[in-house]
Coordinates of C-alpha atoms and ligand atoms in Angstrom, one line a residue:
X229 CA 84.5 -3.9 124.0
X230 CA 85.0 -0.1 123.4
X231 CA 88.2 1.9 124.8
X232 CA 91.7 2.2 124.0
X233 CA 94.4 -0.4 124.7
X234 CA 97.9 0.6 124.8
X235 CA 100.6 -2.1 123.8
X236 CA 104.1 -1.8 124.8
X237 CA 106.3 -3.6 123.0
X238 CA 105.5 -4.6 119.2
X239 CA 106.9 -7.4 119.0
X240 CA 106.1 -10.9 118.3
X241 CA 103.8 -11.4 121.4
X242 CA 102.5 -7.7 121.4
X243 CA 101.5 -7.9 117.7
X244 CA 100.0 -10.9 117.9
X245 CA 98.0 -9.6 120.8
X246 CA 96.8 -6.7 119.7
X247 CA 95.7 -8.9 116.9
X248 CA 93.6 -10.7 118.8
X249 CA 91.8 -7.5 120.9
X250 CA 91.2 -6.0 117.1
X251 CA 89.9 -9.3 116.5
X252 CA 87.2 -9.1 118.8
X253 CA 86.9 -5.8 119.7
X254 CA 87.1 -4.0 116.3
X255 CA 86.1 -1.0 117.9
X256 CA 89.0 -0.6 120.3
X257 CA 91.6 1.7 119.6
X258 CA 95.2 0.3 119.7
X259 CA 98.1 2.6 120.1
X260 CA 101.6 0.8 120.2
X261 CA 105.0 1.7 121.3
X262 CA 108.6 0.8 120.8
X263 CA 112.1 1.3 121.0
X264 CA 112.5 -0.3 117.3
X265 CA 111.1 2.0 115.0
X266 CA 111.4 -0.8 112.2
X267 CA 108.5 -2.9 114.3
X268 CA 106.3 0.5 115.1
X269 CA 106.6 1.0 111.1
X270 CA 105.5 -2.5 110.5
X271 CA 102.9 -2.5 113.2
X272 CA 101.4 0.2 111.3
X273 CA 102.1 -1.3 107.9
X274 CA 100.2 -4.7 108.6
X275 CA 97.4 -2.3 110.8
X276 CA 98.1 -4.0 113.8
X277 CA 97.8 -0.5 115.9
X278 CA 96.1 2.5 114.9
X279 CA 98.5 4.8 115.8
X280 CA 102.1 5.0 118.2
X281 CA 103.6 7.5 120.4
X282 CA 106.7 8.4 121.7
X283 CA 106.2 8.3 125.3
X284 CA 104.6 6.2 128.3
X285 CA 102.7 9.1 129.7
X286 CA 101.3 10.0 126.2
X287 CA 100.0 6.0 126.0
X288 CA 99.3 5.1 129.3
X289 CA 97.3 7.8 130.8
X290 CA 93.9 7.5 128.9
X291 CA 94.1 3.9 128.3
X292 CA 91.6 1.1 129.1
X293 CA 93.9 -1.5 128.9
X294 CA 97.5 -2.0 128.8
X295 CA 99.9 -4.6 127.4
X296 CA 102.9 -5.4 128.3
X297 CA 104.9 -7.4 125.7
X298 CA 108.7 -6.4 126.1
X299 CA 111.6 -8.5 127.4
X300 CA 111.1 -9.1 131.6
X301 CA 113.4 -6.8 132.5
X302 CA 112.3 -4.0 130.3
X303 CA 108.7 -5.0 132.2
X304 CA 109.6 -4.2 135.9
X305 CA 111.1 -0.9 135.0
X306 CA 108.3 -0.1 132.9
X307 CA 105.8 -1.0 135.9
X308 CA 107.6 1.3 138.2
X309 CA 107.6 3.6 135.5
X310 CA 103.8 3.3 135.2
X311 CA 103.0 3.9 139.0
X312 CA 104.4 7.1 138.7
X313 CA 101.7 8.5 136.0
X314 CA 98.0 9.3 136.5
X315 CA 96.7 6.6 135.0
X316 CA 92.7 6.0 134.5
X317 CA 91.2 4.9 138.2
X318 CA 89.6 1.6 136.6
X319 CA 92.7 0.8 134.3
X320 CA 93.6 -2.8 133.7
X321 CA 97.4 -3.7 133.1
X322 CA 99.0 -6.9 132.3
X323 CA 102.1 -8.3 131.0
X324 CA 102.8 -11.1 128.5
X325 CA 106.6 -12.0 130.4
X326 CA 107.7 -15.5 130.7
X327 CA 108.6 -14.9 134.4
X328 CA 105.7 -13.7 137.1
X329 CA 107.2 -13.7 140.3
X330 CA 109.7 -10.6 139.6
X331 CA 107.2 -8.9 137.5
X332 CA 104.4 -9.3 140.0
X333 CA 106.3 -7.8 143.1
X334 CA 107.6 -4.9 140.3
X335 CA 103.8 -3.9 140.0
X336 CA 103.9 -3.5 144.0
X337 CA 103.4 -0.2 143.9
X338 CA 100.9 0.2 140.8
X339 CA 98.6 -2.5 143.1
X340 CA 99.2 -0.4 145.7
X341 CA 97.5 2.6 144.0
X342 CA 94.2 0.0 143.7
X343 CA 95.3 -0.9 140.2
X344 CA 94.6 -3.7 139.0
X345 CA 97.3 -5.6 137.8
X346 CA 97.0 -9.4 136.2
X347 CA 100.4 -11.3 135.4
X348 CA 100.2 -13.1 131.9
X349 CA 101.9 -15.6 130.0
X350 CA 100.3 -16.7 126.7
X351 CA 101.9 -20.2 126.1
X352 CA 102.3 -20.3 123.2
X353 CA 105.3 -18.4 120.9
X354 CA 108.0 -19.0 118.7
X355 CA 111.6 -19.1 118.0
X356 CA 111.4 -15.5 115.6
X357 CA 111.2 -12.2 117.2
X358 CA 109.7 -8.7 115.7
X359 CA 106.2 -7.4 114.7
X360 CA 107.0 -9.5 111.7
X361 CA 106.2 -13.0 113.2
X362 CA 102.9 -11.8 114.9
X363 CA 99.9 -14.1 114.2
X364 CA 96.2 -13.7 114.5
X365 CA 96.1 -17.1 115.7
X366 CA 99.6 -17.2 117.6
X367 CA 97.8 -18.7 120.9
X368 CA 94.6 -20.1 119.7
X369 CA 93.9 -23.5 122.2
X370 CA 97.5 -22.4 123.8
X371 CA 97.6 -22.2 128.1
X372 CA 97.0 -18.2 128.8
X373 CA 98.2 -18.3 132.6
X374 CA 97.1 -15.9 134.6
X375 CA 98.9 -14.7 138.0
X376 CA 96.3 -12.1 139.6
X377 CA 97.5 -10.2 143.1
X378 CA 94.7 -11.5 146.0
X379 CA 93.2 -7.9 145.5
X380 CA 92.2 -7.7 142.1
X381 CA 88.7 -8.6 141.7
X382 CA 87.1 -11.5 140.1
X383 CA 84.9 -9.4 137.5
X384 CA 88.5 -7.4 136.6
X385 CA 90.3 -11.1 135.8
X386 CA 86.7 -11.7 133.9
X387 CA 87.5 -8.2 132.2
X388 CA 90.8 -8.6 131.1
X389 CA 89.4 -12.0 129.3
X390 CA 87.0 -10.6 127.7
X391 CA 89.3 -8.3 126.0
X392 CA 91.8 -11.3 125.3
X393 CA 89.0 -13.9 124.1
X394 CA 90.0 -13.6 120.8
X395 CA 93.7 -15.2 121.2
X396 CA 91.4 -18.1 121.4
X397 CA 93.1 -19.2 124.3
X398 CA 92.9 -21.6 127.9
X399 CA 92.9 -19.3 130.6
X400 CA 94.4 -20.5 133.9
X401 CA 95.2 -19.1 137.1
X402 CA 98.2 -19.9 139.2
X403 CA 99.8 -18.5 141.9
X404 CA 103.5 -16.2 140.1
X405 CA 105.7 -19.0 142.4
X406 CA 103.5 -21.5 140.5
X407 CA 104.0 -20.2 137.4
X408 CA 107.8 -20.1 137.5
X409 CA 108.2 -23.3 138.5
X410 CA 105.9 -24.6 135.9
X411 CA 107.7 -22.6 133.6
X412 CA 111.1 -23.4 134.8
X413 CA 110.4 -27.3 134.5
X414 CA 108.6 -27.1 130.5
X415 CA 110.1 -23.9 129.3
X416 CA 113.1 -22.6 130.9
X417 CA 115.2 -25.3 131.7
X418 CA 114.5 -27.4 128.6
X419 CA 115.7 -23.7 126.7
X420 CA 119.0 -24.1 128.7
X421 CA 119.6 -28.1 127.6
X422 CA 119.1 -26.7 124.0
X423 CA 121.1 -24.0 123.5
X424 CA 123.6 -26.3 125.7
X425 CA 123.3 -29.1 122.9
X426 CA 123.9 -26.2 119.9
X427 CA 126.8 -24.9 122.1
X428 CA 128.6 -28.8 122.1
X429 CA 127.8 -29.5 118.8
X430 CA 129.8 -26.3 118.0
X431 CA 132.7 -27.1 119.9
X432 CA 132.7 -30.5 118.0
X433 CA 132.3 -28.9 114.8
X434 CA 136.0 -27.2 115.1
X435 CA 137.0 -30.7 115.1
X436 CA 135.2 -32.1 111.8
X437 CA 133.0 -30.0 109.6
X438 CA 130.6 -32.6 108.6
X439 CA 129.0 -31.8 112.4
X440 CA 127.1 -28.7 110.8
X441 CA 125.9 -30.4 107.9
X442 CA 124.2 -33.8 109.6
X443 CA 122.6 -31.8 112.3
X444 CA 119.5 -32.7 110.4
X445 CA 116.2 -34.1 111.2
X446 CA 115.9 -34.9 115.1
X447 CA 118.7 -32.5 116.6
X448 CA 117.2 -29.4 114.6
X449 CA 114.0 -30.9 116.4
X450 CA 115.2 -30.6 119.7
X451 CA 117.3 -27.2 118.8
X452 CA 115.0 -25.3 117.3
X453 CA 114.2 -23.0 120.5
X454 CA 117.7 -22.1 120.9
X455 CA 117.4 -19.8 118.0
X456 CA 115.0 -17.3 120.1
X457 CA 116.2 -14.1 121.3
X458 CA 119.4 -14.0 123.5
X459 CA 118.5 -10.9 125.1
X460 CA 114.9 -12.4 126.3
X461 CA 116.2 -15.6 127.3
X462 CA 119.1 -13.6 129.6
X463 CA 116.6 -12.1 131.1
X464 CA 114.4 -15.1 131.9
X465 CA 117.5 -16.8 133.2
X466 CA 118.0 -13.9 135.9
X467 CA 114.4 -13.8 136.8
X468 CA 113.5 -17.4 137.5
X469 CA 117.4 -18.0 138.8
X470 CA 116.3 -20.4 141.6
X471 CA 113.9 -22.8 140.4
X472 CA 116.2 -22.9 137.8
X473 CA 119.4 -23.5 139.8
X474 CA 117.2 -26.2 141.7
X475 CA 116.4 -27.8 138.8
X476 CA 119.8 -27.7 137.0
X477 CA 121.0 -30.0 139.9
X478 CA 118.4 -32.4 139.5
X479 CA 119.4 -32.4 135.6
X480 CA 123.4 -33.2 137.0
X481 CA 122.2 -35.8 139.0
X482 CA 120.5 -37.4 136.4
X483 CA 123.1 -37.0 133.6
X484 CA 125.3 -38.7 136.2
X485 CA 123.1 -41.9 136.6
X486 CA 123.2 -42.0 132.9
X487 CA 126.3 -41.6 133.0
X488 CA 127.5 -44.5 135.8
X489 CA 125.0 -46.9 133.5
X490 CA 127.0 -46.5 130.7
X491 CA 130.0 -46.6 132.5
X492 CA 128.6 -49.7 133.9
X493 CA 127.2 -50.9 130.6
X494 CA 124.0 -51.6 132.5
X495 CA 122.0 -52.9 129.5
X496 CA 118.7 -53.2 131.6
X497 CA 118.6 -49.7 133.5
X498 CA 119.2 -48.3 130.2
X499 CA 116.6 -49.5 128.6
X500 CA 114.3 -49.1 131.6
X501 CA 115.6 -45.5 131.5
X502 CA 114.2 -45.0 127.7
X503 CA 111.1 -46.6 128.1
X504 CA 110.5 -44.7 131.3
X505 CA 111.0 -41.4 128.9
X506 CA 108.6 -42.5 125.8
X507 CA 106.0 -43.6 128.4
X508 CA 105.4 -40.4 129.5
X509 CA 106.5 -38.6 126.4
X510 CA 103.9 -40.6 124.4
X511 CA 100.7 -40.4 127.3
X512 CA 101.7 -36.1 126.6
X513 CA 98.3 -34.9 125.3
Ligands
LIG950 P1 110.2 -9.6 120.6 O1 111.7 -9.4 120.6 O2 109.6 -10.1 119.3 O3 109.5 -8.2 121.0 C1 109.8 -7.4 122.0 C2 109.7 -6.0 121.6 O4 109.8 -5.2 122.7 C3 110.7 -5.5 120.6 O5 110.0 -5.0 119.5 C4 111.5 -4.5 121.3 O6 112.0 -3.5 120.5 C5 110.5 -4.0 122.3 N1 111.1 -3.4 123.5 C6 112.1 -3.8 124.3 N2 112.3 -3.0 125.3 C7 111.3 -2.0 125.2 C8 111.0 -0.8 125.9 N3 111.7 -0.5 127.0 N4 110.0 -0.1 125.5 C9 109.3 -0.4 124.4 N5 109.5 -1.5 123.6 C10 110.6 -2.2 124.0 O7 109.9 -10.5 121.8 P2 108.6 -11.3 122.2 O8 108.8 -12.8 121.7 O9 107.4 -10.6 121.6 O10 108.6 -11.3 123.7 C11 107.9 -10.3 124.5 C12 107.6 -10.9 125.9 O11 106.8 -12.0 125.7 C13 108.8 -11.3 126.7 O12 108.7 -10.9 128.0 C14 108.8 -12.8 126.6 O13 109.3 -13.4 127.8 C15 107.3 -13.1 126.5 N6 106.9 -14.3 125.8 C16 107.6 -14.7 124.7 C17 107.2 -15.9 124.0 C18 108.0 -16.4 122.8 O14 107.9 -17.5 122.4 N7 108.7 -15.5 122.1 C19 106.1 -16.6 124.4 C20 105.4 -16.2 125.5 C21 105.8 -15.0 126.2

């Protein structure tokens, strides 16, 4: 496809985007901006946009398509920002956030206008941040989850893939409550629990230095997303606060089962409770 696509945010999820749309569409023009002028440098550097700007309006106004890969927060007051330019009548804008309800409702007023905007979430990431990390191939065979308003149009959700086909991705549509709660259960939560576990085994580690150096092998495993970005996982916290408060309680509840059958030394509900886990950790396609 011919046009321009404007990316906001050139990051690890923007980069590796507008990767994928030079990819396939080699033709496109790419114009990128950013607060950090280290990732606009590299996003030049590695030719993952043609060019940058130093303003919205001076991006958004003639594009085809726009991107939106900054932190949620940053997202809904770019949206609002958006729906105050004159954007092209048959623009297409989504977002790569991990959260969709918030962001959906903060493009109120751009869908309002008859634009049409289409939630994202490419499922598929990393724990690094910055131009740097971005991949080609980031979210090749990943879940691309789409969370359309009712009044976009089929052939616009049909467009937008087209100019994402080459993340090589599975492209679903949900509902934006869906998606959080989806989200919340396989993403979120399971973020909290690990950055939770890093947080204990510090505490511990005042206690005995040898903690540090035999977290090895399976707790780096289970760790290793609690090194993402602080300031993006705050900000998926606040947006997807009550599934996630829902969920937390079911997590207490069931820490304190475990907990009464080890008080209990309930050698057969123990077990039952680890073979329930690997059986449906090992029928996980
Ligand atoms: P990142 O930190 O690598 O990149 C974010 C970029 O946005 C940074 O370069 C930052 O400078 C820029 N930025 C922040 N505020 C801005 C603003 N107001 N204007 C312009 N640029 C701004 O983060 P990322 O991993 O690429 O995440 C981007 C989005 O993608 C987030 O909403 C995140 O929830 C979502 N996401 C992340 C992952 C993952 O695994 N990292 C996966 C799927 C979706």
């Amino acid at each position: 496809m011919k046009g321009k696509v404007f990316v906001i945010g050139l990051g690890l999820i923007g980069g590796s985007l507008a990767m994928a749309v030079r990819h396939a569409h080699p033709e496109a023009v790419i114009v990128g901006i950013d607060l950090s002028e280290k990732n606009i440098q590299l996003s030049r550097l590695l030719g993952i946009i043609d060019d940058s700007v130093s303003s919205l309006e001076a991006g958004a106004c003639d594009a085809d398509l726009i991107l939106l890969a900054v932190p949620v927060n940053e997202t809904v007051q770019i949206l609002a920002k958006l729906a105050e330019l004159d954007l092209k009548r048959d623009v297409l804008i989504s977002d790569a956030g991990s959260t969709k309800d918030k962001v959906v409702k903060a493009a109120g007023p751009l869908i309002d206008k008859g634009v049409a905007f289409i939630g994202g979430h490419p499922m598929a990431g990393s724990h690094k941040s910055g131009a740097g990390a971005a991949k080609l191939h980031l979210f090749e065979n990943a879940f691309y989850l789409l969370t359309p308003d009712e009044t976009v149009e089929e052939g616009k959700i049909e467009q937008l893939k087209e100019w994402l086909i080459g993340t090589r991705a599975n492209f679903l549509v949900v509902t934006p409550s869906t998606h959080d709660r989806l989200t919340g259960v396989i993403s979120h939560f399971p973020h909290i629990v690990a950055s939770g576990l890093v947080k204990q085994a510090e505490t511990y580690s005042k206690e005995n230095e040898l903690i540090s150096r035999l977290a090895a092998g399976g707790f780096r495993d289970i760790t290793r997303i609690a090194s993402s970005s602080p300031e993006m996982w705050r900000d998926i916290l606040l947006h997807n606060r009550d599934v996630l408060l829902v969920l937390m309680n079911d997590w207490l509840k069931e820490m304190e089962n475990v907990k009464e059958l080890v008080e209990n030394e309930d050698s057969e509900e123990i077990l039952r409770f680890f073979k329930d886990a690997k059986t449906f950790r090992d029928d996980l396609p």
